[in-house]
Amino acid sequence: MTSTISVTVWGEFRHEKKNPKVSSIYPEGMHEAIASALRRAPDLAVRTATLDEPDHGLPTDVLERTDVLVWWGHLAHQEVSDAVAAEVQRRVLEGMGLIVLHSGHYSKVFKRLMGTTCSLKWREATDKERLWNVAPSHPITEGVGDYFELPQEEMYGEPFGIPTPDELIFISWFTGGEVFRSGATWQRGHGRVFYFRPGHETYPTYHDANVQRIVLNAVRWARPTVRIKDSAPCSPPLEPLPPAPSS
Ligand code: ZN
């Protein structure tokens, strides 16, 4: 394992082409905003990939070289091929890290890895979001205070149809009164998964310094410790076995 972490930021890249409000906030695309913040870290090598590229920008050789995959999707979850979703799942089980952002909660890759509905309540209105750091000693919250606020965000509310997280990192409160498990981790096979809620496309959330720090912390936390190919071999004995009983 090299010291440089190879990161692929995957973006659906559809809202930016349809909605001038989104493209004014993210002129190069949301994936490029997320990636450019990560590129400031000297220990990361960052590429991007988008839905409309061949293999959604995730051919075998790219996934082979990816230590941590960051995923943002919303409009077109169903256009992600089952084959690519299955391949991403397999890579996570082998050890690749996965960071799922915002509406990626309904992506094929996240639902496959969680095995649950991943449903939630939502509202696009005038809520403020306050994210409480409930794991102040966790590497993902390094440099983050007790809480931080995003002045405008979409509301996501409980119940969130996820399996009980291995670790709960953030809990969000919204102006309308709802709360939400907005940062959570799971181990899946040999890979680490982090879900992080903020990031609705019509707000400048990925320009926020706390959000950028948390995504960077999460990438470092999720880097693989091993990459172990799945196999189920017939195994020879380590010691001589007694003879089979005569029939
Ligand atoms: Zn949204």
Short mmCIF file of C-alpha atoms and ligand atoms in Angstrom, two decimals:
data_model
loop_
_atom_site.label_atom_id
_atom_site.label_comp_id
_atom_site.label_asym_id
_atom_site.label_seq_id
_atom_site.Cartn_x
_atom_site.Cartn_y
_atom_site.Cartn_z
CA MET A 1 0.00 0.00 0.00
CA THR A 2 1.56 3.31 -1.06
CA SER A 3 1.40 6.38 1.17
CA THR A 4 -0.61 8.33 -1.46
CA ILE A 5 -4.35 7.74 -1.24
CA SER A 6 -5.93 7.32 -4.67
CA VAL A 7 -9.41 8.90 -4.62
CA THR A 8 -12.13 8.83 -7.26
CA VAL A 9 -14.93 11.38 -6.87
CA TRP A 10 -18.00 10.14 -8.75
CA GLY A 11 -20.67 12.67 -9.68
CA GLU A 12 -23.92 12.12 -11.53
CA PHE A 13 -23.38 15.53 -13.25
CA ARG A 14 -26.97 16.03 -14.46
CA HIS A 15 -28.40 18.86 -12.29
CA GLU A 16 -25.50 21.07 -13.37
CA LYS A 17 -26.48 20.63 -17.05
CA LYS A 18 -30.20 21.33 -16.46
CA ASN A 19 -30.45 23.90 -13.69
CA PRO A 20 -28.65 27.26 -14.02
CA LYS A 21 -28.86 27.75 -10.25
CA VAL A 22 -26.79 24.62 -9.72
CA SER A 23 -24.28 25.43 -12.47
CA SER A 24 -23.83 28.93 -11.05
CA ILE A 25 -22.81 27.43 -7.68
CA TYR A 26 -20.80 24.60 -9.25
CA PRO A 27 -19.62 25.80 -12.68
CA GLU A 28 -17.29 22.83 -13.13
CA GLY A 29 -19.79 20.37 -11.61
CA MET A 30 -20.33 19.26 -8.03
CA HIS A 31 -17.78 16.45 -8.43
CA GLU A 32 -15.10 18.98 -9.42
CA ALA A 33 -15.88 21.15 -6.38
CA ILE A 34 -15.56 18.14 -4.08
CA ALA A 35 -12.42 16.97 -5.90
CA SER A 36 -10.70 20.36 -5.96
CA ALA A 37 -11.02 20.67 -2.18
CA LEU A 38 -9.48 17.20 -1.79
CA ARG A 39 -6.67 18.07 -4.22
CA ARG A 40 -5.29 20.57 -1.72
CA ALA A 41 -4.25 17.62 0.48
CA PRO A 42 -0.72 16.52 -0.44
CA ASP A 43 -1.34 12.88 0.50
CA LEU A 44 -4.19 12.42 -2.00
CA ALA A 45 -4.26 11.74 -5.76
CA VAL A 46 -7.75 12.68 -6.93
CA ARG A 47 -9.59 11.87 -10.17
CA THR A 48 -13.25 12.37 -11.09
CA ALA A 49 -15.76 10.17 -12.91
CA THR A 50 -19.31 10.86 -14.10
CA LEU A 51 -22.41 8.92 -15.08
CA ASP A 52 -22.34 9.60 -18.83
CA GLU A 53 -18.77 8.42 -19.39
CA PRO A 54 -18.25 4.84 -20.64
CA ASP A 55 -18.75 2.47 -17.68
CA HIS A 56 -19.85 5.62 -15.80
CA GLY A 57 -16.16 6.52 -15.62
CA LEU A 58 -15.51 3.46 -13.47
CA PRO A 59 -13.93 0.77 -15.68
CA THR A 60 -12.11 -2.08 -13.98
CA ASP A 61 -8.69 -0.43 -14.11
CA VAL A 62 -10.00 2.73 -12.41
CA LEU A 63 -11.69 0.79 -9.60
CA GLU A 64 -8.56 -1.35 -9.31
CA ARG A 65 -6.51 1.78 -8.57
CA THR A 66 -9.12 3.52 -6.37
CA ASP A 67 -8.48 3.41 -2.63
CA VAL A 68 -11.52 5.50 -1.72
CA LEU A 69 -14.58 6.22 -3.88
CA VAL A 70 -16.74 9.29 -3.13
CA TRP A 71 -20.32 9.10 -4.51
CA TRP A 72 -22.88 11.84 -5.24
CA GLY A 73 -26.03 10.94 -7.22
CA HIS A 74 -29.70 11.93 -7.23
CA LEU A 75 -31.72 12.12 -10.47
CA ALA A 76 -30.43 9.06 -12.23
CA HIS A 77 -29.76 6.31 -9.69
CA GLN A 78 -31.57 3.86 -11.98
CA GLU A 79 -29.26 4.71 -14.91
CA VAL A 80 -26.27 3.33 -13.02
CA SER A 81 -25.83 -0.14 -14.44
CA ASP A 82 -26.35 -3.10 -12.14
CA ALA A 83 -22.96 -4.40 -13.29
CA VAL A 84 -21.11 -1.27 -12.13
CA ALA A 85 -23.06 -1.17 -8.85
CA ALA A 86 -22.19 -4.83 -8.22
CA GLU A 87 -18.54 -4.18 -9.05
CA VAL A 88 -18.36 -1.23 -6.61
CA GLN A 89 -19.97 -3.38 -3.91
CA ARG A 90 -17.45 -6.16 -4.55
CA ARG A 91 -14.55 -3.72 -4.34
CA VAL A 92 -15.81 -2.39 -1.00
CA LEU A 93 -16.07 -5.94 0.34
CA GLU A 94 -12.43 -6.44 -0.75
CA GLY A 95 -11.28 -3.33 1.14
CA MET A 96 -12.00 -0.15 -0.91
CA GLY A 97 -13.36 2.76 1.12
CA LEU A 98 -16.69 4.39 0.14
CA ILE A 99 -17.99 7.85 1.08
CA VAL A 100 -21.68 8.31 0.17
CA LEU A 101 -22.94 11.90 0.09
CA HIS A 102 -26.44 13.37 0.53
CA SER A 103 -28.95 11.93 -1.99
CA GLY A 104 -26.57 9.04 -2.59
CA HIS A 105 -28.56 7.41 0.23
CA TYR A 106 -30.82 6.05 -2.55
CA SER A 107 -28.01 4.98 -4.88
CA LYS A 108 -27.74 1.38 -5.99
CA VAL A 109 -24.29 1.08 -4.42
CA PHE A 110 -25.40 2.29 -0.97
CA LYS A 111 -28.62 0.27 -0.94
CA ARG A 112 -26.74 -2.89 -1.99
CA LEU A 113 -24.24 -2.41 0.83
CA MET A 114 -26.85 -1.55 3.48
CA GLY A 115 -29.50 -4.11 2.50
CA THR A 116 -32.31 -1.86 3.78
CA THR A 117 -34.69 0.72 2.31
CA CYS A 118 -32.44 3.75 3.02
CA SER A 119 -35.64 5.85 2.93
CA LEU A 120 -36.08 9.13 4.81
CA LYS A 121 -38.26 12.24 5.08
CA TRP A 122 -37.25 15.36 3.12
CA ARG A 123 -38.24 18.97 2.50
CA GLU A 124 -36.83 21.71 0.29
CA ALA A 125 -37.73 24.88 2.16
CA THR A 126 -35.88 27.45 4.24
CA ASP A 127 -34.34 25.24 6.92
CA LYS A 128 -31.01 25.84 8.57
CA GLU A 129 -29.05 22.68 9.45
CA ARG A 130 -27.07 22.35 12.67
CA LEU A 131 -24.77 19.31 12.70
CA TRP A 132 -23.81 18.08 16.14
CA ASN A 133 -20.49 16.27 16.48
CA VAL A 134 -21.35 13.25 18.63
CA ALA A 135 -17.97 11.50 18.14
CA PRO A 136 -15.37 14.16 19.03
CA SER A 137 -12.52 11.63 19.30
CA HIS A 138 -13.23 10.02 15.90
CA PRO A 139 -10.77 10.74 13.04
CA ILE A 140 -13.66 11.93 10.84
CA THR A 141 -14.42 14.84 13.22
CA GLU A 142 -10.81 15.99 13.65
CA GLY A 143 -10.76 19.80 13.59
CA VAL A 144 -14.55 20.10 13.87
CA GLY A 145 -16.05 21.73 16.96
CA ASP A 146 -19.06 20.67 19.01
CA TYR A 147 -21.29 21.62 16.11
CA PHE A 148 -21.37 23.63 12.90
CA GLU A 149 -24.18 25.14 10.86
CA LEU A 150 -25.17 25.33 7.22
CA PRO A 151 -27.40 28.40 6.81
CA GLN A 152 -29.52 26.76 4.10
CA GLU A 153 -29.96 23.07 3.41
CA GLU A 154 -32.59 20.56 2.39
CA MET A 155 -34.15 18.83 5.41
CA TYR A 156 -33.70 15.07 5.84
CA GLY A 157 -35.68 13.56 8.72
CA GLU A 158 -35.91 10.33 10.69
CA PRO A 159 -36.72 7.54 10.49
CA PHE A 160 -33.78 6.84 8.17
CA GLY A 161 -34.01 3.28 6.82
CA ILE A 162 -30.42 2.25 7.50
CA PRO A 163 -29.02 -0.64 9.53
CA THR A 164 -27.86 0.51 12.98
CA PRO A 165 -24.53 2.24 12.28
CA ASP A 166 -21.29 0.85 13.67
CA GLU A 167 -20.49 4.43 14.71
CA LEU A 168 -22.70 7.52 14.78
CA ILE A 169 -20.61 10.61 13.97
CA PHE A 170 -23.07 13.48 13.41
CA ILE A 171 -26.69 14.21 14.31
CA SER A 172 -28.42 17.04 12.45
CA TRP A 173 -31.13 19.37 13.71
CA PHE A 174 -33.24 21.42 11.29
CA THR A 175 -35.18 24.63 11.83
CA GLY A 176 -38.45 22.78 11.24
CA GLY A 177 -37.72 20.59 14.29
CA GLU A 178 -36.54 17.32 12.73
CA VAL A 179 -33.36 15.44 13.63
CA PHE A 180 -31.34 13.05 11.45
CA ARG A 181 -28.39 10.66 11.75
CA SER A 182 -26.31 12.68 9.30
CA GLY A 183 -22.91 11.04 9.69
CA ALA A 184 -22.55 7.29 10.20
CA THR A 185 -20.07 4.49 9.51
CA TRP A 186 -20.30 0.81 8.70
CA GLN A 187 -17.75 -1.94 8.05
CA ARG A 188 -18.73 -4.04 5.03
CA GLY A 189 -16.42 -6.99 4.45
CA HIS A 190 -12.91 -5.49 4.52
CA GLY A 191 -14.10 -2.00 3.49
CA ARG A 192 -15.21 1.06 5.39
CA VAL A 193 -18.34 3.03 4.46
CA PHE A 194 -19.20 6.58 5.63
CA TYR A 195 -22.52 8.27 4.87
CA PHE A 196 -22.54 12.09 5.16
CA ARG A 197 -25.85 13.90 4.71
CA PRO A 198 -25.26 17.54 3.61
CA GLY A 199 -24.93 18.44 -0.07
CA HIS A 200 -28.19 19.43 -1.75
CA GLU A 201 -27.37 20.67 -5.23
CA THR A 202 -28.94 24.15 -4.96
CA TYR A 203 -26.81 25.20 -1.97
CA PRO A 204 -23.05 25.90 -1.82
CA THR A 205 -22.51 23.14 0.75
CA TYR A 206 -19.37 21.69 -0.88
CA HIS A 207 -17.70 25.10 -0.63
CA ASP A 208 -18.13 25.01 3.18
CA ALA A 209 -14.85 24.57 5.04
CA ASN A 210 -16.28 22.18 7.66
CA VAL A 211 -17.88 19.99 5.00
CA GLN A 212 -14.63 19.92 3.02
CA ARG A 213 -12.66 19.00 6.13
CA ILE A 214 -15.04 16.19 7.02
CA VAL A 215 -14.93 14.69 3.52
CA LEU A 216 -11.11 14.82 3.62
CA ASN A 217 -11.00 13.28 7.11
CA ALA A 218 -13.40 10.56 5.95
CA VAL A 219 -11.29 9.75 2.88
CA ARG A 220 -8.21 9.29 5.09
CA TRP A 221 -10.21 7.20 7.58
CA ALA A 222 -11.67 4.96 4.85
CA ARG A 223 -8.42 4.16 3.05
CA PRO A 224 -7.94 0.40 2.68
CA THR A 225 -5.93 -1.50 5.25
CA VAL A 226 -6.07 -4.64 3.04
CA ARG A 227 -7.36 -5.62 -0.41
CA ILE A 228 -8.47 -9.24 -0.28
CA LYS A 229 -10.12 -10.85 -3.32
CA ASP A 230 -13.20 -12.87 -2.54
CA SER A 231 -12.68 -16.62 -2.92
CA ALA A 232 -14.07 -19.85 -1.51
CA PRO A 233 -11.35 -22.44 -2.21
CA CYS A 234 -11.32 -26.16 -1.41
CA SER A 235 -8.64 -26.31 1.28
CA PRO A 236 -6.04 -29.10 1.72
CA PRO A 237 -5.34 -30.28 5.28
CA LEU A 238 -2.34 -28.80 7.15
CA GLU A 239 -1.60 -32.09 8.94
CA PRO A 240 -1.82 -35.68 7.69
CA LEU A 241 -5.40 -36.92 8.11
CA PRO A 242 -6.22 -40.36 9.53
CA PRO A 243 -7.10 -42.93 6.88
CA ALA A 244 -10.72 -43.09 5.86
CA PRO A 245 -12.60 -45.90 7.67
CA SER A 246 -12.83 -49.06 5.54
CA SER A 247 -16.35 -49.72 4.38
ZN ZN B 1 -31.10 17.01 -2.11
#
